Coordinates of C-alpha atoms and ligand atoms in Angstrom, one line a residue:
M1 CA 100.1 85.6 86.6
T2 CA 100.0 87.8 89.6
R3 CA 97.0 87.9 92.0
L4 CA 96.1 91.3 90.7
A5 CA 96.4 90.2 87.1
L6 CA 94.1 87.4 87.9
I7 CA 91.6 89.7 89.5
A8 CA 91.7 92.1 86.6
A9 CA 91.3 89.3 84.1
S10 CA 88.3 87.8 85.9
L11 CA 86.7 91.2 86.3
A12 CA 87.2 91.9 82.6
V13 CA 85.5 88.5 81.7
A14 CA 82.7 89.2 84.2
C15 CA 82.2 92.6 82.7
L16 CA 82.0 91.2 79.2
I17 CA 79.5 88.6 80.2
S18 CA 77.3 91.3 81.8
A19 CA 77.7 93.5 78.7
C20 CA 79.9 95.7 80.8
G21 CA 79.4 99.4 80.9
R22 CA 76.2 101.4 80.7
A23 CA 73.7 99.3 82.6
S24 CA 75.9 97.1 84.7
D25 CA 78.6 99.6 85.8
P26 CA 77.6 102.0 88.5
T27 CA 80.0 104.6 87.3
L28 CA 78.0 104.8 84.1
T29 CA 74.4 104.9 85.3
D30 CA 72.2 108.0 84.9
D31 CA 74.5 109.2 82.2
V32 CA 76.9 110.7 84.6
I33 CA 80.3 109.1 84.5
V34 CA 82.0 109.2 87.9
I35 CA 85.7 109.1 87.9
K36 CA 87.1 108.6 91.4
F37 CA 90.8 109.6 91.4
P38 CA 92.6 109.2 94.7
H39 CA 96.2 110.1 95.3
V40 CA 98.5 110.5 98.3
V41 CA 100.2 113.9 98.0
A42 CA 99.0 117.4 98.7
P43 CA 97.0 119.5 96.2
G44 CA 99.9 121.9 95.6
T45 CA 102.4 119.3 94.4
P46 CA 102.9 118.6 90.6
K47 CA 100.6 115.6 90.8
G48 CA 98.1 117.4 93.0
Q49 CA 97.8 120.3 90.6
A50 CA 97.6 118.1 87.5
A51 CA 94.8 115.9 89.0
T52 CA 92.8 119.0 89.9
R53 CA 93.3 120.5 86.5
F54 CA 92.2 117.2 84.9
A55 CA 89.0 117.3 86.9
E56 CA 88.3 120.9 86.0
L57 CA 88.8 120.5 82.3
A58 CA 86.9 117.2 82.1
E59 CA 83.9 118.7 83.9
A60 CA 84.0 121.9 81.8
R61 CA 84.2 119.9 78.6
F62 CA 81.5 117.4 79.6
P63 CA 79.1 119.3 81.9
G64 CA 76.7 116.9 83.6
R65 CA 78.2 113.9 81.9
V66 CA 81.5 113.5 83.7
D67 CA 82.2 114.0 87.4
V68 CA 85.8 113.7 88.5
E69 CA 86.2 113.3 92.2
V70 CA 89.8 113.9 93.2
Y71 CA 90.9 112.7 96.7
P72 CA 94.3 114.1 97.6
S73 CA 96.6 113.4 100.6
A74 CA 95.6 109.7 101.0
Q75 CA 92.1 110.8 102.1
L76 CA 90.5 107.9 100.4
M77 CA 93.3 105.2 100.4
N78 CA 97.0 104.7 100.1
D79 CA 98.7 103.9 96.8
D80 CA 98.9 100.1 97.2
D81 CA 95.2 100.0 98.0
S82 CA 94.5 102.2 95.0
I83 CA 96.2 99.8 92.7
E84 CA 94.0 97.0 93.9
A85 CA 90.9 99.2 93.9
L86 CA 91.5 100.2 90.2
A87 CA 91.7 96.5 89.3
F88 CA 88.4 95.9 91.2
G89 CA 86.7 98.8 89.5
E90 CA 86.1 100.6 92.8
I91 CA 87.9 103.6 91.5
Q92 CA 88.5 104.7 87.9
M93 CA 91.8 106.6 87.8
I94 CA 95.2 106.6 89.5
A95 CA 98.5 108.3 89.3
V96 CA 100.8 106.1 91.3
S97 CA 104.6 106.3 91.6
L98 CA 106.2 104.0 89.0
S99 CA 108.2 102.4 91.8
K100 CA 105.1 101.0 93.3
F101 CA 104.2 98.8 90.3
D102 CA 107.2 96.6 91.3
R103 CA 105.1 93.6 92.0
L104 CA 103.4 93.8 88.6
T105 CA 106.3 94.5 86.2
H106 CA 110.1 94.7 86.3
A107 CA 110.1 97.2 83.4
F108 CA 109.4 100.2 85.6
Q109 CA 112.3 99.3 87.9
V110 CA 114.4 101.2 85.3
F111 CA 113.1 104.4 86.8
D112 CA 114.5 103.5 90.2
L113 CA 118.1 102.7 89.1
P114 CA 120.1 105.3 91.1
F115 CA 121.8 108.1 89.2
L116 CA 120.5 106.7 85.9
F117 CA 118.9 110.0 84.8
P118 CA 120.8 113.2 85.3
D119 CA 117.6 115.3 85.6
I120 CA 114.0 115.6 84.6
A121 CA 114.8 116.5 81.0
G122 CA 116.7 113.2 80.7
V123 CA 113.7 111.3 82.0
E124 CA 111.3 113.2 79.7
Q125 CA 113.4 112.4 76.7
F126 CA 113.4 108.7 77.5
Q127 CA 109.6 108.7 78.3
Q128 CA 108.9 110.3 74.9
S129 CA 111.0 107.8 73.0
A130 CA 109.6 104.7 71.4
A131 CA 110.9 102.5 74.2
G132 CA 109.5 104.8 76.9
E133 CA 106.1 105.2 75.3
A134 CA 105.9 101.4 75.0
L135 CA 106.0 101.2 78.8
L136 CA 102.6 102.9 79.0
T137 CA 100.8 99.8 77.8
T138 CA 103.1 97.3 79.5
L139 CA 100.4 96.6 82.1
A140 CA 97.3 96.8 80.0
D141 CA 96.8 93.0 80.1
D142 CA 97.0 93.2 83.9
G143 CA 94.2 95.8 84.1
F144 CA 96.2 99.0 84.1
L145 CA 96.1 101.1 80.9
G146 CA 98.7 103.8 81.1
L147 CA 97.5 107.1 79.6
A148 CA 100.6 109.3 80.5
F149 CA 103.6 109.7 82.7
W150 CA 103.5 112.6 85.1
H151 CA 106.6 114.0 86.7
N152 CA 107.1 114.9 90.3
G153 CA 110.9 115.5 90.4
M154 CA 114.3 114.3 91.4
K155 CA 114.8 112.7 94.8
H156 CA 117.2 113.8 97.6
F157 CA 118.1 112.2 100.9
G158 CA 116.9 113.5 104.3
A159 CA 118.0 112.3 107.8
G160 CA 118.2 113.2 111.4
T161 CA 122.0 113.6 111.0
P162 CA 124.0 115.1 108.1
L163 CA 124.5 112.8 105.2
R164 CA 127.7 113.9 103.4
R165 CA 129.4 110.7 102.6
P166 CA 127.8 107.3 101.9
A167 CA 129.3 106.0 105.2
D168 CA 127.0 108.4 107.0
A169 CA 124.0 106.3 105.9
D170 CA 125.5 103.2 107.4
G171 CA 123.1 101.6 109.9
L172 CA 120.3 104.1 109.4
N173 CA 116.7 103.0 108.9
F174 CA 115.4 104.4 105.6
R175 CA 111.8 104.6 104.5
I176 CA 111.5 103.6 100.9
M177 CA 108.7 103.1 98.4
E178 CA 107.7 99.5 97.6
S179 CA 110.5 98.8 95.2
D180 CA 113.2 96.1 95.3
V181 CA 115.6 98.4 93.4
L182 CA 115.2 101.0 96.1
Q183 CA 115.7 98.3 98.7
A184 CA 119.0 97.3 97.0
Q185 CA 120.1 100.9 96.8
I186 CA 119.8 101.5 100.5
E187 CA 121.4 98.1 101.3
A188 CA 124.3 99.2 99.0
L189 CA 124.7 102.2 101.4
G190 CA 124.7 100.0 104.5
G191 CA 121.3 101.3 105.5
N192 CA 118.2 99.3 106.5
P193 CA 115.4 99.8 104.0
Q194 CA 111.8 99.8 105.2
K195 CA 109.0 99.8 102.7
M196 CA 106.3 102.1 104.0
A197 CA 103.2 103.9 102.7
Y198 CA 103.7 107.6 102.0
G199 CA 101.1 108.6 104.6
E200 CA 103.1 106.9 107.5
I201 CA 106.4 108.8 106.9
Y202 CA 105.8 111.8 109.0
Q203 CA 104.9 109.9 112.1
A204 CA 107.7 107.4 111.5
L205 CA 110.2 110.2 111.4
Q206 CA 108.7 111.9 114.4
T207 CA 108.7 108.7 116.6
G208 CA 112.1 107.6 115.4
A209 CA 110.8 104.5 113.7
I210 CA 112.8 105.6 110.7
D211 CA 115.9 107.8 110.6
A212 CA 116.0 108.8 107.0
Q213 CA 114.0 108.9 103.7
E214 CA 114.3 110.0 100.1
N215 CA 111.9 112.2 98.3
T216 CA 111.4 115.3 96.1
W217 CA 111.4 118.9 97.4
S218 CA 107.7 119.3 96.7
N219 CA 106.8 116.2 98.8
I220 CA 109.3 117.1 101.6
Y221 CA 107.8 120.6 101.8
S222 CA 104.1 119.9 101.4
S223 CA 104.1 116.9 103.7
K224 CA 106.2 118.9 106.3
F225 CA 108.9 116.3 106.7
Y226 CA 111.2 119.2 107.5
E227 CA 109.4 119.7 110.8
V228 CA 110.7 116.3 111.9
Q229 CA 113.9 115.9 109.9
P230 CA 116.6 118.5 110.1
Y231 CA 119.1 117.5 107.3
F232 CA 118.7 117.1 103.6
T233 CA 121.4 116.4 101.0
V234 CA 121.0 117.5 97.4
T235 CA 121.7 114.3 95.5
N236 CA 119.2 114.2 92.6
H237 CA 119.9 110.4 92.8
G238 CA 116.6 109.2 91.6
Y239 CA 113.2 110.0 90.0
V240 CA 109.7 110.2 91.3
G241 CA 107.1 110.1 88.6
Y242 CA 103.7 108.5 88.0
L243 CA 101.8 106.2 85.7
V244 CA 98.5 107.8 85.1
A245 CA 96.4 104.7 84.6
V246 CA 92.8 103.6 84.1
N247 CA 91.2 100.2 84.1
P248 CA 91.0 99.3 80.4
T249 CA 87.7 97.5 80.7
F250 CA 86.1 100.7 82.2
W251 CA 87.9 103.0 79.8
N252 CA 86.9 101.0 76.7
A253 CA 83.3 100.9 77.7
L254 CA 83.1 104.7 77.8
P255 CA 81.2 106.4 75.0
S256 CA 83.8 107.1 72.3
D257 CA 83.4 110.9 72.3
I258 CA 84.0 111.0 76.0
R259 CA 86.9 108.6 75.9
A260 CA 88.6 110.6 73.1
G261 CA 87.9 113.9 74.9
L262 CA 89.3 112.7 78.2
E263 CA 92.4 111.4 76.4
E264 CA 92.9 114.8 74.9
I265 CA 92.6 116.4 78.2
V266 CA 95.1 114.0 79.8
A267 CA 97.6 114.9 77.1
E268 CA 97.0 118.6 77.6
V269 CA 97.3 118.3 81.4
T270 CA 100.5 116.1 81.0
D271 CA 102.2 118.9 78.9
W272 CA 101.1 121.6 81.3
G273 CA 101.9 119.7 84.5
N274 CA 105.2 118.2 83.4
A275 CA 106.4 121.6 82.1
Q276 CA 105.9 123.2 85.6
S277 CA 107.1 120.3 87.8
V278 CA 110.7 121.5 88.0
A279 CA 109.6 125.0 89.0
I280 CA 107.2 123.7 91.7
N281 CA 110.1 121.6 93.2
E282 CA 112.4 124.6 93.1
D283 CA 109.8 126.7 94.8
S284 CA 109.4 124.1 97.5
R285 CA 113.2 123.9 98.0
A286 CA 113.2 127.7 98.4
K287 CA 110.4 127.6 100.9
L288 CA 112.3 124.9 102.9
E289 CA 115.3 127.1 103.0
Q290 CA 113.2 130.1 104.1
S291 CA 111.6 128.0 106.9
G292 CA 114.9 128.3 108.8
R293 CA 114.2 124.7 110.1
T294 CA 116.3 122.8 107.7
N295 CA 119.9 122.3 106.7
I296 CA 120.3 121.7 103.0
L297 CA 123.7 120.3 102.2
E298 CA 125.2 120.8 98.8
L299 CA 127.9 118.2 97.9
S300 CA 131.1 118.7 96.0
A301 CA 131.5 116.9 92.7
E302 CA 133.9 114.5 94.5
E303 CA 131.4 113.8 97.3
L304 CA 128.7 113.1 94.8
S305 CA 130.8 110.7 92.9
A306 CA 131.3 108.7 96.1
W307 CA 127.5 108.3 96.4
R308 CA 127.3 107.3 92.8
A309 CA 130.0 104.7 93.1
A310 CA 128.5 103.3 96.3
V311 CA 125.1 102.5 94.6
Q312 CA 126.4 101.7 91.1
P313 CA 126.4 97.9 91.7
V314 CA 122.6 98.1 91.8
W315 CA 122.5 98.6 88.0
E316 CA 124.3 95.3 87.5
Q317 CA 122.1 93.6 90.0
F318 CA 118.9 94.4 88.2
S319 CA 120.1 94.5 84.7
D320 CA 118.8 91.0 83.7
E321 CA 115.4 91.6 85.3
I322 CA 114.9 95.0 83.7
G323 CA 116.5 94.1 80.4
P324 CA 119.8 95.6 79.3
E325 CA 118.2 97.1 76.2
L326 CA 115.8 99.1 78.2
I327 CA 118.6 100.5 80.4
E328 CA 120.6 101.2 77.2
A329 CA 117.5 103.0 75.8
T330 CA 117.5 105.4 78.7
Q331 CA 121.0 106.5 77.8
N332 CA 120.3 106.9 74.1
P333 CA 116.6 107.4 73.5
A334 CA 117.1 108.7 70.0
A335 CA 118.5 105.4 68.9
T336 CA 115.4 103.5 69.9
N337 CA 113.3 106.0 67.9
Q338 CA 115.4 105.2 64.9
R339 CA 115.1 101.5 65.4
A340 CA 111.3 101.8 65.8
G341 CA 111.2 103.9 62.6
A342 CA 113.1 101.3 60.7
N343 CA 110.8 98.5 61.7
Ligands
LMR401 C1 106.2 108.3 97.9 O1 105.6 107.3 98.3 O2 107.2 108.7 98.4 C2 105.7 109.0 96.6 O3 105.2 107.9 95.8 C3 104.5 109.8 96.9 C4 104.0 110.5 95.7 O4 103.0 110.1 95.2 O5 104.7 111.4 95.2

C-alpha cells in the first residue's frame, strides 16, 4: 500500500469512528458544504472554464448550502500537494492530470503512451467504453473517487531551437509531468527528462534550467510559455486530460440529495467542457500564431513517422505494467463494451 493509500485508509477509519460528516467535518458545519477546488491552470483553459462552471451551477442549484471555492493557477497549491491534501480532507475536489497519479496506479500510464491516441475523439471513445469507465473507480480504495474525465487536449513539443527530427531533441533538458512513461519517452528521444511542477515551467524556460517541454496549445498560450520559448512543433503525440476526483469518505457523507445533484452537475459540465476543449485549444493556437512571437512547425507525414518510430519502444517497455488488455482496449473500445455486455 502506498503512503497516500495508508493516509487515506486511516482517515477513512478515523472518520467512521467519529461518525464522519455533519458534526465532525468542518466542511459540513453550519449546513454550508464548502468544496475547495484548486487547480494549476488559467481560468480560460478547458479545465479552468469547467471548474468555474461547476462552481456556478452547484451554487445556483444549492443556494446557501454549497459553496465551491475554485483556486486557479496554482494559487492555493500545486498538483502533487493537492493529491495529498485531498487524501487528508483539506480540500474536497481536484482535477489533476492523469499522468500525475503515476505513483498511485499504473493504469493511467496508458494515457501517456506516445502516439497511442490519434486525437481527442479517440481518447473520448476509450474513456466512454467499459474499460475506460472502469478506470474512474480504480483509485477509490486509495481515497480518490473519480467522477469524470475532463479533456484538455493533445500535446506538442516546444523548445528554444526547432525540433523537426527526433535527433533535434538529443541532449535537451525537457520538463515533463510526474510520469515514468513520459520520462521513458524523452529518454527514447535522447533528451534529459526533468519532472517539474507546472507552476515552475515558465521560470525554468526563462532561466535556461530547461530547454524544452511538451504541452497543449491552451496551456502554452495561457501560461505564456511562448514568451520564453520560440519554437513549437505540431506533433499531437500525447494527451493531457484530468481525473476529476473527490475523497470518497467526504463524498459519501454528503446528504444524498446534494451528492446526487452535484454528480448530475459534474456530468453536465463534463459534456459541456469536453465538447469545447478542441475549440479552446485551436483558438489558443491561433492566438499564438497571431502573437508573432512563435514559430509553429508543421511536420510532413514522413517526419512525423520518424518521431513515432523513435518513441514506439516505450509501449513495449510499459506493456506489462499497464496491462496489454488495457492498451488493446484503447485501440478497440467497442470490443470491450461487447465483452462487458456479455458478462
Ligand atoms: C502540466 O503539468 O503540464 C499539466 O498537468 C497542467 C494542467 O493541469 O493542464
